[in-house]
Amino acid sequence: MINRIKSAPRRQWIKLSIVLVLWALFGLWVQSWLGVLALPLFFDAYITKYMDWWKTHKNATVRLVMSWVDAIVFALTALYFLNQFFFQNYVIPSSSLEKTLLTGDYLLVEKVGYGPRIPETPLYMPMTQHSFPEWMPLLAGKMSYFDNPHWDYRRVKGSGQVELGDIVVFNYPAGDTVALGHQEQDYYRMCYMHGEMMLPTEVRPAQDAPYAEQQAYYAKLREVGRQLMLQNSQEFGDIVYRPADRRENYVKRCVGLPGQTLQIKHNQIYLDGKKMFRPEKVQQAYYVHFTGGLTDDFLKEHGITQEDLSQIISQDGTVRQMPLTDEAREALRQSGAVDSIAPADPYGEWLYPQNKATGWTCSDYGPIWIPKAGESIALTLDNLPLYERCIKNYEGNRLEVRGTTILINGKPATRYTFRYNYYWMQGDNRDNSADSRFWGFVPETHIVGKPLFIWLSTDKDRGGLDHIRWSRLFKWVGGIR
């Protein structure tokens, strides 16, 4: 080893010095000393080069195989750090943010702005979220991370914070439990819905029913639905738990900040009693009575997709429920192809909190206070369903109710002080978006990052050159409102 150190060229020592300085700065940024474990690897890579033994091996096959192994290990390591701390690719899978972001938009998500999280599950395959992809047939569908080691939540200081109106990528808060056969659906909502189908004679308690009566009803629904799914594993698959950073990634717009009181009145969002701005391309659902057809050019010009036209609600096919922007609605009125356009009925089933009868709908919701780190709230049996997931699931406390007494970690509690900041996220396709109205607050522990720009956009309704939405390439997401 001494000979190798002495014979190392000066330029290698300079390269090593630069790398070590950069590595030290990275360690200071993430506030971790674990980086010292990599120092022997850096020293060998630039000076002693014991790991390069294969480059001088007599067997050409060994050199070829090891060159590929070396390249793959380097690529995976680089992807791991880039993906974890700096950038991540994300594709829009659904229409919940249309027409702001479209299904088929590929986004580059940056993590420095809000500060990257130190991974809670540090051992995982780069470029996977929780399972191996289908193009890896031997591993497809299998868990792509190890449960251990598991680290507590910690976020590196970023250059900013989530602001009102930001489009944010985050881990799905209610994705802690998943039925693998229906990963796209909310497990808890499935429990309630299947429980309700199995117990059709059970009467849902009124809004003013006592807490114990409401909770007994919803607990029964939840358990019956859970048992149904466990007994039908061929349809629902295994039921698994996922840590916060391995849950599905969602993308929505932040419409409520920590400490604000949010209320929705007739589809208009109010924060602390003041109207929130309305995004330019927000959509609402309408009943549209067609008297004629629409040309492909009209559909393309006004951003109306085949998915938008797919919900037929009349037997003769002339009435459809469609999400429309204000511009598209007025264009349809003047097209000569429709007889009438009327607002669709608001959805009001299994909204958050799912275990309390509120009478709220998607278009008339709240008021609801959004928890803020360090601030306290008086806990009552009336508001407990709103905040129990925060207290128990996100902040790791043991929560019980005995009679009329709330106990946190075994002690009676009349107030609770929140550890984390929480956000309210909604899609711009307001009546076709699974968002905070259905699963509640997004804790800061689940924030992933902020989309920078659209690097590719594909249109499943069109082929050939039109399959790519050329006008959206490298469109800056930060300027979309």
PDB file of C-alpha atoms in Angstrom, residues 178-318:
ATOM      1  CA  VAL A 178     -52.548  -0.702   1.186  1.00  0.00           C
ATOM      2  CA  ALA A 179     -54.474  -3.607  -0.346  1.00  0.00           C
ATOM      3  CA  LEU A 180     -52.018  -4.679  -3.048  1.00  0.00           C
ATOM      4  CA  GLY A 181     -54.803  -5.793  -5.397  1.00  0.00           C
ATOM      5  CA  HIS A 182     -56.281  -2.279  -5.360  1.00  0.00           C
ATOM      6  CA  GLN A 183     -53.303  -0.008  -4.733  1.00  0.00           C
ATOM      7  CA  GLU A 184     -54.967   2.891  -6.524  1.00  0.00           C
ATOM      8  CA  GLN A 185     -57.776   3.037  -3.919  1.00  0.00           C
ATOM      9  CA  ASP A 186     -57.831   4.366  -0.363  1.00  0.00           C
ATOM     10  CA  TYR A 187     -57.695   1.316   1.933  1.00  0.00           C
ATOM     11  CA  TYR A 188     -59.702   2.982   4.718  1.00  0.00           C
ATOM     12  CA  ARG A 189     -62.382   4.180   2.353  1.00  0.00           C
ATOM     13  CA  MET A 190     -62.652   0.640   0.920  1.00  0.00           C
ATOM     14  CA  CYS A 191     -63.108  -0.720   4.454  1.00  0.00           C
ATOM     15  CA  TYR A 192     -65.988   1.666   5.140  1.00  0.00           C
ATOM     16  CA  MET A 193     -67.648   1.146   1.756  1.00  0.00           C
ATOM     17  CA  HIS A 194     -67.479  -2.659   1.851  1.00  0.00           C
ATOM     18  CA  GLY A 195     -68.569  -2.647   5.490  1.00  0.00           C
ATOM     19  CA  GLU A 196     -71.589  -0.541   4.566  1.00  0.00           C
ATOM     20  CA  MET A 197     -72.489  -2.972   1.775  1.00  0.00           C
ATOM     21  CA  MET A 198     -72.196  -5.930   4.161  1.00  0.00           C
ATOM     22  CA  LEU A 199     -74.352  -4.193   6.804  1.00  0.00           C
ATOM     23  CA  PRO A 200     -77.108  -2.518   4.759  1.00  0.00           C
ATOM     24  CA  THR A 201     -79.512  -2.409   7.700  1.00  0.00           C
ATOM     25  CA  GLU A 202     -77.137  -0.376   9.874  1.00  0.00           C
ATOM     26  CA  VAL A 203     -78.269   3.262  10.029  1.00  0.00           C
ATOM     27  CA  ARG A 204     -75.564   5.914   9.853  1.00  0.00           C
ATOM     28  CA  PRO A 205     -75.685   8.119  12.985  1.00  0.00           C
ATOM     29  CA  ALA A 206     -76.895  11.686  12.694  1.00  0.00           C
ATOM     30  CA  GLN A 207     -74.464  14.602  12.834  1.00  0.00           C
ATOM     31  CA  ASP A 208     -75.443  15.381  16.420  1.00  0.00           C
ATOM     32  CA  ALA A 209     -75.201  11.768  17.613  1.00  0.00           C
ATOM     33  CA  PRO A 210     -72.923  11.165  20.648  1.00  0.00           C
ATOM     34  CA  TYR A 211     -69.252  10.473  19.927  1.00  0.00           C
ATOM     35  CA  ALA A 212     -69.405   6.909  21.289  1.00  0.00           C
ATOM     36  CA  GLU A 213     -72.363   6.038  19.049  1.00  0.00           C
ATOM     37  CA  GLN A 214     -70.679   7.414  15.923  1.00  0.00           C
ATOM     38  CA  GLN A 215     -67.354   5.725  16.628  1.00  0.00           C
ATOM     39  CA  ALA A 216     -69.004   2.369  17.374  1.00  0.00           C
ATOM     40  CA  TYR A 217     -70.810   2.518  14.030  1.00  0.00           C
ATOM     41  CA  TYR A 218     -67.731   3.426  11.986  1.00  0.00           C
ATOM     42  CA  ALA A 219     -65.493   0.960  13.857  1.00  0.00           C
ATOM     43  CA  LYS A 220     -67.955  -1.812  13.037  1.00  0.00           C
ATOM     44  CA  LEU A 221     -68.051  -0.857   9.342  1.00  0.00           C
ATOM     45  CA  ARG A 222     -64.262  -0.667   9.213  1.00  0.00           C
ATOM     46  CA  GLU A 223     -63.731  -4.076  10.823  1.00  0.00           C
ATOM     47  CA  VAL A 224     -66.371  -5.823   8.685  1.00  0.00           C
ATOM     48  CA  GLY A 225     -64.872  -4.323   5.531  1.00  0.00           C
ATOM     49  CA  ARG A 226     -61.353  -5.273   6.627  1.00  0.00           C
ATOM     50  CA  GLN A 227     -62.373  -8.881   7.296  1.00  0.00           C
ATOM     51  CA  LEU A 228     -64.069  -9.066   3.895  1.00  0.00           C
ATOM     52  CA  MET A 229     -60.844  -7.993   2.179  1.00  0.00           C
ATOM     53  CA  LEU A 230     -58.731 -10.402   4.233  1.00  0.00           C
ATOM     54  CA  GLN A 231     -61.041 -13.277   3.309  1.00  0.00           C
ATOM     55  CA  ASN A 232     -60.910 -12.365  -0.409  1.00  0.00           C
ATOM     56  CA  SER A 233     -57.155 -12.072  -0.855  1.00  0.00           C
ATOM     57  CA  GLN A 234     -57.349 -13.232  -4.479  1.00  0.00           C
ATOM     58  CA  GLU A 235     -59.245 -10.042  -5.351  1.00  0.00           C
ATOM     59  CA  PHE A 236     -57.764  -7.591  -2.852  1.00  0.00           C
ATOM     60  CA  GLY A 237     -54.245  -9.042  -2.486  1.00  0.00           C
ATOM     61  CA  ASP A 238     -52.145  -8.831   0.640  1.00  0.00           C
ATOM     62  CA  ILE A 239     -52.752  -5.920   3.008  1.00  0.00           C
ATOM     63  CA  VAL A 240     -49.400  -4.275   3.796  1.00  0.00           C
ATOM     64  CA  TYR A 241     -48.020  -1.309   5.727  1.00  0.00           C
ATOM     65  CA  ARG A 242     -45.714   1.249   4.072  1.00  0.00           C
ATOM     66  CA  PRO A 243     -43.471   3.815   5.781  1.00  0.00           C
ATOM     67  CA  ALA A 244     -44.060   7.476   4.905  1.00  0.00           C
ATOM     68  CA  ASP A 245     -41.302   7.827   2.292  1.00  0.00           C
ATOM     69  CA  ARG A 246     -42.364   4.632   0.457  1.00  0.00           C
ATOM     70  CA  ARG A 247     -45.990   5.644  -0.053  1.00  0.00           C
ATOM     71  CA  GLU A 248     -47.354   6.610  -3.461  1.00  0.00           C
ATOM     72  CA  ASN A 249     -46.405  10.056  -4.756  1.00  0.00           C
ATOM     73  CA  TYR A 250     -49.266  12.474  -5.356  1.00  0.00           C
ATOM     74  CA  VAL A 251     -49.211  15.956  -6.863  1.00  0.00           C
ATOM     75  CA  LYS A 252     -51.751  18.650  -5.928  1.00  0.00           C
ATOM     76  CA  ARG A 253     -51.969  22.377  -5.336  1.00  0.00           C
ATOM     77  CA  CYS A 254     -51.494  23.738  -1.808  1.00  0.00           C
ATOM     78  CA  VAL A 255     -54.648  25.698  -0.986  1.00  0.00           C
ATOM     79  CA  GLY A 256     -54.222  25.937   2.794  1.00  0.00           C
ATOM     80  CA  LEU A 257     -51.204  26.627   5.012  1.00  0.00           C
ATOM     81  CA  PRO A 258     -50.455  25.696   8.641  1.00  0.00           C
ATOM     82  CA  GLY A 259     -52.470  27.763  11.105  1.00  0.00           C
ATOM     83  CA  GLN A 260     -55.115  28.835   8.583  1.00  0.00           C
ATOM     84  CA  THR A 261     -58.822  28.038   8.798  1.00  0.00           C
ATOM     85  CA  LEU A 262     -60.173  26.718   5.508  1.00  0.00           C
ATOM     86  CA  GLN A 263     -63.757  26.617   4.343  1.00  0.00           C
ATOM     87  CA  ILE A 264     -65.319  25.877   0.954  1.00  0.00           C
ATOM     88  CA  LYS A 265     -68.567  27.637   0.067  1.00  0.00           C
ATOM     89  CA  HIS A 266     -70.194  26.884  -3.279  1.00  0.00           C
ATOM     90  CA  ASN A 267     -66.831  25.707  -4.687  1.00  0.00           C
ATOM     91  CA  GLN A 268     -65.024  28.868  -3.567  1.00  0.00           C
ATOM     92  CA  ILE A 269     -62.170  28.358  -1.072  1.00  0.00           C
ATOM     93  CA  TYR A 270     -61.940  30.801   1.852  1.00  0.00           C
ATOM     94  CA  LEU A 271     -58.903  31.090   4.117  1.00  0.00           C
ATOM     95  CA  ASP A 272     -59.465  32.845   7.436  1.00  0.00           C
ATOM     96  CA  GLY A 273     -62.662  34.236   5.931  1.00  0.00           C
ATOM     97  CA  LYS A 274     -61.007  35.658   2.792  1.00  0.00           C
ATOM     98  CA  LYS A 275     -61.446  34.359  -0.741  1.00  0.00           C
ATOM     99  CA  MET A 276     -58.477  32.419  -2.082  1.00  0.00           C
ATOM    100  CA  PHE A 277     -57.366  33.086  -5.643  1.00  0.00           C
ATOM    101  CA  ARG A 278     -58.902  30.781  -8.254  1.00  0.00           C
ATOM    102  CA  PRO A 279     -56.348  29.071 -10.548  1.00  0.00           C
ATOM    103  CA  GLU A 280     -56.721  30.110 -14.160  1.00  0.00           C
ATOM    104  CA  LYS A 281     -57.520  26.616 -15.469  1.00  0.00           C
ATOM    105  CA  VAL A 282     -59.504  25.206 -12.554  1.00  0.00           C
ATOM    106  CA  GLN A 283     -62.300  22.838 -13.584  1.00  0.00           C
ATOM    107  CA  GLN A 284     -65.736  22.100 -12.125  1.00  0.00           C
ATOM    108  CA  ALA A 285     -68.136  19.316 -13.105  1.00  0.00           C
ATOM    109  CA  TYR A 286     -71.192  20.061 -15.243  1.00  0.00           C
ATOM    110  CA  TYR A 287     -74.099  18.161 -16.759  1.00  0.00           C
ATOM    111  CA  VAL A 288     -73.877  18.788 -20.508  1.00  0.00           C
ATOM    112  CA  HIS A 289     -76.827  17.944 -22.778  1.00  0.00           C
ATOM    113  CA  PHE A 290     -75.492  17.349 -26.285  1.00  0.00           C
ATOM    114  CA  THR A 291     -77.515  17.877 -29.445  1.00  0.00           C
ATOM    115  CA  GLY A 292     -74.636  17.316 -31.851  1.00  0.00           C
ATOM    116  CA  GLY A 293     -71.046  16.155 -32.121  1.00  0.00           C
ATOM    117  CA  LEU A 294     -67.740  17.946 -31.558  1.00  0.00           C
ATOM    118  CA  THR A 295     -64.903  17.980 -34.068  1.00  0.00           C
ATOM    119  CA  ASP A 296     -61.457  16.713 -33.149  1.00  0.00           C
ATOM    120  CA  ASP A 297     -60.074  20.203 -33.789  1.00  0.00           C
ATOM    121  CA  PHE A 298     -62.563  21.657 -31.293  1.00  0.00           C
ATOM    122  CA  LEU A 299     -61.612  19.074 -28.659  1.00  0.00           C
ATOM    123  CA  LYS A 300     -57.909  19.729 -29.183  1.00  0.00           C
ATOM    124  CA  GLU A 301     -58.273  23.521 -29.143  1.00  0.00           C
ATOM    125  CA  HIS A 302     -60.186  23.541 -25.862  1.00  0.00           C
ATOM    126  CA  GLY A 303     -58.308  20.704 -24.162  1.00  0.00           C
ATOM    127  CA  ILE A 304     -61.279  18.324 -23.922  1.00  0.00           C
ATOM    128  CA  THR A 305     -60.134  14.685 -23.695  1.00  0.00           C
ATOM    129  CA  GLN A 306     -61.913  11.395 -24.313  1.00  0.00           C
ATOM    130  CA  GLU A 307     -61.779  10.844 -20.546  1.00  0.00           C
ATOM    131  CA  ASP A 308     -63.697  14.123 -20.083  1.00  0.00           C
ATOM    132  CA  LEU A 309     -66.422  12.778 -22.404  1.00  0.00           C
ATOM    133  CA  SER A 310     -66.560   9.283 -20.927  1.00  0.00           C
ATOM    134  CA  GLN A 311     -69.123   9.746 -18.137  1.00  0.00           C
ATOM    135  CA  ILE A 312     -72.521   9.232 -19.789  1.00  0.00           C
ATOM    136  CA  ILE A 313     -75.445   9.647 -17.371  1.00  0.00           C
ATOM    137  CA  SER A 314     -78.505   9.363 -19.659  1.00  0.00           C
ATOM    138  CA  GLN A 315     -79.783   6.242 -21.398  1.00  0.00           C
ATOM    139  CA  ASP A 316     -79.782   7.889 -24.823  1.00  0.00           C
ATOM    140  CA  GLY A 317     -76.183   9.058 -24.361  1.00  0.00           C
ATOM    141  CA  THR A 318     -76.943  12.728 -24.846  1.00  0.00           C
TER     142      THR A 318
END
